[in-house]
Structures are given as C-alpha cells and as structure tokens.
Amino acid sequence: IASLVKNSSHPLSKSVFTYLNQNDIFISEKFREITGKGISAFVNSILIKAGTSGFVGVNESDIHSASVVYISIDGVCRGYFSISNAYRKGLPELIHRLKNNYEIHLISGDSGHEKEILEKMLGKNVKMNFNLTPDEKMNYVKNLQQSGNKVMMIGDGLNDVGALRQSNVGLAVTDEVNNFSPASDVILSAEKFGRLDTYLKFSKTAVRIVYTSIIISFIYNVVGIYFALSGELSPLIAAVLMPLSSVSVILFTTLSVWIFSKIILKTKN
C-alpha cells in the first residue's frame, strides 16, 4: 500500500504514506491516477487500489469521518483509512481578514461531517459546499464568473485542477514547492499560507505602481513631443533627457515596490 500511495501527490495519499511509515518501497507498475476517484497500480504483480468506495468496488458505508480512503487488494476490499481534517495554522484569522474585502466560498470533495466545526471556525456567512466532484468544482467557479465575479481558486490537489484552470487566478498551496503541483498561476508554500492576505494587498499595490509608471512615462512623452515640435531644445540636451526619462521611471518603480513592500510587511507583523 505504501508503494502505491507514494506515487501520488494527493494530500490523502501523503497522509496514508506518512502513517504507514514504511522504508521498504517496491516498484509500482501501470500506475494510474483518476481524478476524484483514486489510484491503482501493480505492486509485485498484485493489483492494489486506493480511493473512493466506488473506485475499489464496495458499497458506501456510514463512516463519520472527514475523509475515507478504501483499499482493495486483487479486487477484494481489505479495509480503509479514516482521516480527520487538520486545518492549517492561522486559518480562522486569515479568513476573518479576507472577509473584509472578499466573498469566501468553500468547495470540497469531502463529506459535510465537519460543517459545524467549520462554521464555528470560519463563520456562518462563508458559503460551504461539500461532496463536489472535480467537474462540479470547476462548474461552481464558472457559475460565479458568469455572475460577474472575478474568482481566485485556492487548492492543493489534483481534484482542484479544473477549478484552478477555470478561475481568473489559480493558486496551488503545496508543502513541497519543488514537488509536482497542479497547474496554476501561483504556487504558494504551505508555511506561508497565513500571509495570503498580505500577498494580495501587495499585488494590488504593485499594479497601482505599474499604472502610475505608465502615466509618468506618458507625461514625459507629451512634454518631449512639445519641445521637439517647438525646437527649443538642442539635439544634445534631448539625447540626454530621453534615456534619463527611462531611468527615472525605472527608479520610481523599483523604489516604490521596495518601500511599499516594507510598509505592508511591517503592518502585517
């Protein structure tokens, strides 16, 4: 089982692998990973599957747990791993800060057994949706966009790939930035997740700086055209002022980014 789940980057597979704590790993052949269902491979000529009850071929049982990974060996279900959610440090505080400027939605493939806990942690005004397939997550994001919203999707697994691609900005949170991560616009180290609101604030500031730089450059060119048409400047002075304008815009942009980054980080701390 450890040899199978080691090949997957899914958070549940990682949890199972850590729990098994096996050093002797065998080669997995014909490995397959079906998004939203599970993984399978032949290990020492034995077919092993890990995933949902339907994927391994058993009837859904009434297990009151956040996540369940069923295991079948050569077509026979041998048991399951019941995994409780562990929420990232600082999550309630982060959501509280984000709610001041953004509308928060929770879209999850897990069951709703921890809905009450999440409501206490995040607040009842956070819209929560459970038991969603990867396609349903993607359609949920699409529906928000069709309602005129710009959506940033935050995910950490292959089940979120469709939603990450559909969103205006897809952000993948990963414990190992050097490992495979779902296709996204941004990859954020999990240990920095609590500072997400700071990065969003700084991104908006950076965009304003870019717009300001464009305006300054435009003003430079308008003034330059005026003097060029009036013939009041000598070619030598014009040749000096032209690159000087570019240098001044670059200095303004660089210094502004540096100063505002210090201010924003200091405010956060």
Short mmCIF file of C-alpha atoms in Angstrom, two decimals:
data_model
loop_
_atom_site.label_atom_id
_atom_site.label_comp_id
_atom_site.label_asym_id
_atom_site.label_seq_id
_atom_site.Cartn_x
_atom_site.Cartn_y
_atom_site.Cartn_z
CA ILE A 1 0.00 0.00 0.00
CA ALA A 2 2.83 2.37 0.86
CA SER A 3 4.45 1.65 -2.52
CA LEU A 4 1.21 2.66 -4.23
CA VAL A 5 0.38 5.88 -2.36
CA LYS A 6 3.97 7.11 -2.53
CA ASN A 7 3.43 7.79 -6.26
CA SER A 8 0.58 10.23 -5.64
CA SER A 9 0.81 13.89 -4.65
CA HIS A 10 -2.73 13.94 -3.28
CA PRO A 11 -2.87 15.11 0.39
CA LEU A 12 -4.76 11.95 1.47
CA SER A 13 -2.16 9.72 -0.19
CA LYS A 14 0.57 11.64 1.60
CA SER A 15 -1.26 11.18 4.93
CA VAL A 16 -1.57 7.43 4.41
CA PHE A 17 2.09 7.11 3.39
CA THR A 18 3.23 9.06 6.46
CA TYR A 19 1.06 6.92 8.74
CA LEU A 20 2.38 3.63 7.30
CA ASN A 21 5.98 4.77 7.85
CA GLN A 22 7.49 2.20 5.50
CA ASN A 23 11.09 2.33 4.31
CA ASP A 24 10.93 -0.71 2.01
CA ILE A 25 9.23 0.53 -1.15
CA PHE A 26 8.58 -1.68 -4.19
CA ILE A 27 8.29 -0.65 -7.82
CA SER A 28 4.74 0.19 -8.91
CA GLU A 29 3.80 -0.82 -12.44
CA LYS A 30 0.95 0.52 -14.61
CA PHE A 31 0.25 3.28 -12.11
CA ARG A 32 -2.99 5.16 -12.77
CA GLU A 33 -4.50 8.16 -11.01
CA ILE A 34 -8.11 9.02 -11.81
CA THR A 35 -9.02 12.48 -10.61
CA GLY A 36 -11.69 12.44 -7.91
CA LYS A 37 -11.73 8.64 -7.66
CA GLY A 38 -8.42 7.08 -6.68
CA ILE A 39 -5.16 5.44 -7.70
CA SER A 40 -4.15 1.93 -8.72
CA ALA A 41 -1.03 0.00 -9.65
CA PHE A 42 0.51 -3.45 -9.72
CA VAL A 43 2.99 -3.96 -6.88
CA ASN A 44 4.83 -7.31 -7.05
CA SER A 45 2.17 -8.41 -9.58
CA ILE A 46 -0.59 -7.62 -7.06
CA LEU A 47 -3.28 -5.10 -8.09
CA ILE A 48 -3.75 -2.52 -5.35
CA LYS A 49 -6.33 0.25 -5.41
CA ALA A 50 -6.82 3.18 -3.06
CA GLY A 51 -9.64 5.68 -3.28
CA THR A 52 -13.39 6.06 -3.04
CA SER A 53 -15.72 3.17 -2.27
CA GLY A 54 -16.98 3.13 -5.85
CA PHE A 55 -13.45 3.07 -7.22
CA VAL A 56 -12.43 -0.01 -5.23
CA GLY A 57 -15.83 -1.69 -5.77
CA VAL A 58 -17.61 -1.63 -2.41
CA ASN A 59 -20.88 -0.14 -1.20
CA GLU A 60 -20.65 3.20 0.58
CA SER A 61 -20.62 2.68 4.35
CA ASP A 62 -21.77 5.08 7.04
CA ILE A 63 -18.37 6.23 8.26
CA HIS A 64 -18.50 9.52 10.13
CA SER A 65 -15.13 10.89 9.12
CA ALA A 66 -13.96 13.82 7.05
CA SER A 67 -12.17 11.61 4.51
CA VAL A 68 -12.03 7.88 3.87
CA VAL A 69 -9.52 6.05 1.67
CA TYR A 70 -10.62 2.49 0.83
CA ILE A 71 -8.04 -0.16 -0.02
CA SER A 72 -8.56 -3.19 -2.25
CA ILE A 73 -6.03 -5.93 -2.99
CA ASP A 74 -6.57 -8.07 -6.09
CA GLY A 75 -10.18 -6.90 -6.30
CA VAL A 76 -11.07 -7.52 -2.65
CA CYS A 77 -11.65 -4.59 -0.29
CA ARG A 78 -9.44 -5.12 2.77
CA GLY A 79 -10.33 -2.03 4.76
CA TYR A 80 -10.00 1.70 4.81
CA PHE A 81 -8.12 4.62 6.32
CA SER A 82 -10.31 7.13 8.14
CA ILE A 83 -8.64 10.54 8.06
CA SER A 84 -9.73 13.59 10.03
CA ASN A 85 -9.05 17.04 8.66
CA ALA A 86 -6.19 19.02 10.16
CA TYR A 87 -6.61 22.70 9.43
CA ARG A 88 -3.68 24.93 8.69
CA LYS A 89 -2.42 27.13 11.49
CA GLY A 90 -3.91 30.61 11.45
CA LEU A 91 -6.77 29.70 9.09
CA PRO A 92 -9.61 31.33 11.13
CA GLU A 93 -7.64 34.57 11.48
CA LEU A 94 -6.80 34.59 7.76
CA ILE A 95 -10.43 34.04 6.72
CA HIS A 96 -11.53 36.81 9.09
CA ARG A 97 -9.12 39.25 7.42
CA LEU A 98 -10.07 38.15 3.90
CA LYS A 99 -13.81 38.52 4.58
CA ASN A 100 -13.32 42.26 4.95
CA ASN A 101 -12.59 42.55 1.22
CA TYR A 102 -13.67 39.30 -0.42
CA GLU A 103 -16.59 36.86 -0.59
CA ILE A 104 -15.45 33.44 0.64
CA HIS A 105 -16.71 30.11 -0.74
CA LEU A 106 -15.70 26.63 0.41
CA ILE A 107 -15.93 23.92 -2.26
CA SER A 108 -14.85 20.48 -1.09
CA GLY A 109 -14.98 16.88 -2.19
CA ASP A 110 -15.22 15.78 1.44
CA SER A 111 -18.45 14.99 3.23
CA GLY A 112 -20.13 17.61 5.38
CA HIS A 113 -19.43 15.90 8.72
CA GLU A 114 -17.31 18.83 9.89
CA LYS A 115 -19.65 21.58 8.73
CA GLU A 116 -20.50 22.69 12.27
CA ILE A 117 -16.80 22.87 13.19
CA LEU A 118 -16.07 24.89 10.08
CA GLU A 119 -18.96 27.26 10.76
CA LYS A 120 -17.60 27.96 14.23
CA MET A 121 -14.11 28.42 12.83
CA LEU A 122 -14.88 30.43 9.70
CA GLY A 123 -18.28 31.96 10.39
CA LYS A 124 -21.71 31.09 9.01
CA ASN A 125 -21.53 33.69 6.23
CA VAL A 126 -18.89 31.59 4.41
CA LYS A 127 -20.74 29.64 1.72
CA MET A 128 -19.92 25.94 2.13
CA ASN A 129 -20.38 23.18 -0.44
CA PHE A 130 -19.43 19.53 0.12
CA ASN A 131 -19.31 16.24 -1.82
CA LEU A 132 -18.35 18.02 -5.04
CA THR A 133 -16.63 16.19 -7.87
CA PRO A 134 -13.74 17.90 -9.71
CA ASP A 135 -16.10 18.83 -12.57
CA GLU A 136 -18.64 20.25 -10.12
CA LYS A 137 -15.91 22.39 -8.56
CA MET A 138 -14.98 23.72 -11.98
CA ASN A 139 -18.63 24.46 -12.83
CA TYR A 140 -19.08 26.19 -9.48
CA VAL A 141 -16.25 28.57 -10.34
CA LYS A 142 -17.68 29.05 -13.85
CA ASN A 143 -21.10 29.96 -12.42
CA LEU A 144 -19.51 32.56 -10.15
CA GLN A 145 -17.73 34.07 -13.15
CA GLN A 146 -20.92 34.13 -15.20
CA SER A 147 -22.49 36.13 -12.37
CA GLY A 148 -19.88 38.83 -12.94
CA ASN A 149 -17.36 37.79 -10.29
CA LYS A 150 -13.61 37.53 -10.62
CA VAL A 151 -12.57 34.32 -8.87
CA MET A 152 -9.35 33.23 -7.23
CA MET A 153 -9.34 29.49 -6.56
CA ILE A 154 -7.10 28.07 -3.84
CA GLY A 155 -6.44 24.32 -3.98
CA ASP A 156 -3.86 21.72 -3.02
CA GLY A 157 -4.56 18.61 -5.08
CA LEU A 158 -5.31 17.13 -8.49
CA ASN A 159 -9.04 17.27 -7.68
CA ASP A 160 -8.75 21.06 -7.91
CA VAL A 161 -7.02 21.25 -11.31
CA GLY A 162 -10.16 22.03 -13.30
CA ALA A 163 -11.28 24.75 -10.89
CA LEU A 164 -7.77 26.21 -10.76
CA ARG A 165 -7.63 26.50 -14.54
CA GLN A 166 -11.16 27.89 -14.81
CA SER A 167 -10.60 30.61 -12.22
CA ASN A 168 -9.23 34.04 -13.02
CA VAL A 169 -6.31 33.31 -10.69
CA GLY A 170 -5.43 29.78 -9.64
CA LEU A 171 -3.31 29.39 -6.50
CA ALA A 172 -1.89 26.00 -5.53
CA VAL A 173 -0.80 25.50 -1.92
CA THR A 174 1.91 22.89 -1.51
CA ASP A 175 4.04 21.57 1.36
CA GLU A 176 6.95 20.98 -1.03
CA VAL A 177 7.33 23.68 -3.68
CA ASN A 178 9.88 21.53 -5.55
CA ASN A 179 7.42 18.66 -5.95
CA PHE A 180 4.70 18.37 -8.57
CA SER A 181 1.91 20.89 -8.10
CA PRO A 182 -1.36 21.27 -10.02
CA ALA A 183 -1.23 23.66 -12.98
CA SER A 184 -1.87 27.14 -11.61
CA ASP A 185 -0.91 30.80 -11.88
CA VAL A 186 0.65 30.89 -8.41
CA ILE A 187 2.36 28.28 -6.23
CA LEU A 188 2.40 29.16 -2.53
CA SER A 189 4.39 27.33 0.12
CA ALA A 190 2.04 25.94 2.78
CA GLU A 191 4.06 27.51 5.60
CA LYS A 192 3.33 30.95 4.09
CA PHE A 193 -0.40 30.33 3.67
CA GLY A 194 -1.29 32.52 6.66
CA ARG A 195 0.15 35.55 4.85
CA LEU A 196 -2.07 35.21 1.80
CA ASP A 197 -3.91 38.46 2.55
CA THR A 198 -0.55 40.28 2.67
CA TYR A 199 0.40 38.97 -0.78
CA LEU A 200 -2.97 40.02 -2.20
CA LYS A 201 -2.58 43.50 -0.77
CA PHE A 202 0.95 43.81 -2.14
CA SER A 203 -0.19 42.55 -5.58
CA LYS A 204 -2.78 45.31 -5.77
CA THR A 205 -0.17 47.86 -4.73
CA ALA A 206 2.22 46.59 -7.42
CA VAL A 207 -0.48 47.01 -10.08
CA ARG A 208 -1.08 50.61 -8.96
CA ILE A 209 2.66 51.29 -9.20
CA VAL A 210 2.71 49.94 -12.76
CA TYR A 211 -0.21 52.18 -13.76
CA THR A 212 1.47 55.19 -12.13
CA SER A 213 4.69 54.44 -14.03
CA ILE A 214 2.77 54.32 -17.32
CA ILE A 215 1.18 57.72 -16.54
CA ILE A 216 4.58 59.24 -15.72
CA SER A 217 6.03 57.84 -18.93
CA PHE A 218 3.09 59.23 -20.91
CA ILE A 219 3.61 62.69 -19.41
CA TYR A 220 7.31 62.54 -20.28
CA ASN A 221 6.47 61.77 -23.91
CA VAL A 222 3.85 64.52 -24.17
CA VAL A 223 6.30 67.09 -22.81
CA GLY A 224 9.04 65.71 -25.06
CA ILE A 225 6.86 65.98 -28.16
CA TYR A 226 6.04 69.61 -27.28
CA PHE A 227 9.71 70.59 -27.01
CA ALA A 228 10.60 68.57 -30.11
CA LEU A 229 7.98 70.43 -32.17
CA SER A 230 8.89 73.83 -30.74
CA GLY A 231 12.60 73.31 -31.41
CA GLU A 232 13.57 74.88 -28.07
CA LEU A 233 15.98 72.07 -27.10
CA SER A 234 19.24 71.27 -28.74
CA PRO A 235 19.77 67.70 -30.02
CA LEU A 236 22.44 67.17 -27.35
CA ILE A 237 20.12 68.03 -24.46
CA ALA A 238 17.32 65.96 -25.98
CA ALA A 239 19.69 62.99 -26.31
CA VAL A 240 20.49 63.28 -22.58
CA LEU A 241 16.88 63.74 -21.41
CA MET A 242 15.48 60.80 -23.39
CA PRO A 243 17.36 57.98 -21.57
CA LEU A 244 17.11 59.97 -18.34
CA SER A 245 13.32 59.73 -18.50
CA SER A 246 13.51 55.93 -18.80
CA VAL A 247 15.96 55.70 -15.90
CA SER A 248 13.73 57.87 -13.69
CA VAL A 249 10.68 55.66 -14.37
CA ILE A 250 12.68 52.52 -13.53
CA LEU A 251 13.98 54.11 -10.32
CA PHE A 252 10.48 55.21 -9.35
CA THR A 253 9.07 51.71 -9.90
CA THR A 254 11.91 49.95 -8.08
CA LEU A 255 11.92 52.28 -5.07
CA SER A 256 8.11 52.27 -4.82
CA VAL A 257 7.95 48.47 -4.79
CA TRP A 258 10.69 48.30 -2.17
CA ILE A 259 9.13 50.96 0.09
CA PHE A 260 5.57 49.60 -0.10
CA SER A 261 6.77 46.03 0.49
CA LYS A 262 8.42 47.21 3.72
CA ILE A 263 5.31 49.11 4.78
CA ILE A 264 2.92 46.25 4.05
CA LEU A 265 5.11 43.63 5.72
CA LYS A 266 5.58 45.88 8.77
CA THR A 267 1.83 46.41 9.01
CA LYS A 268 1.27 42.65 8.80
CA ASN A 269 3.83 41.89 11.51
#
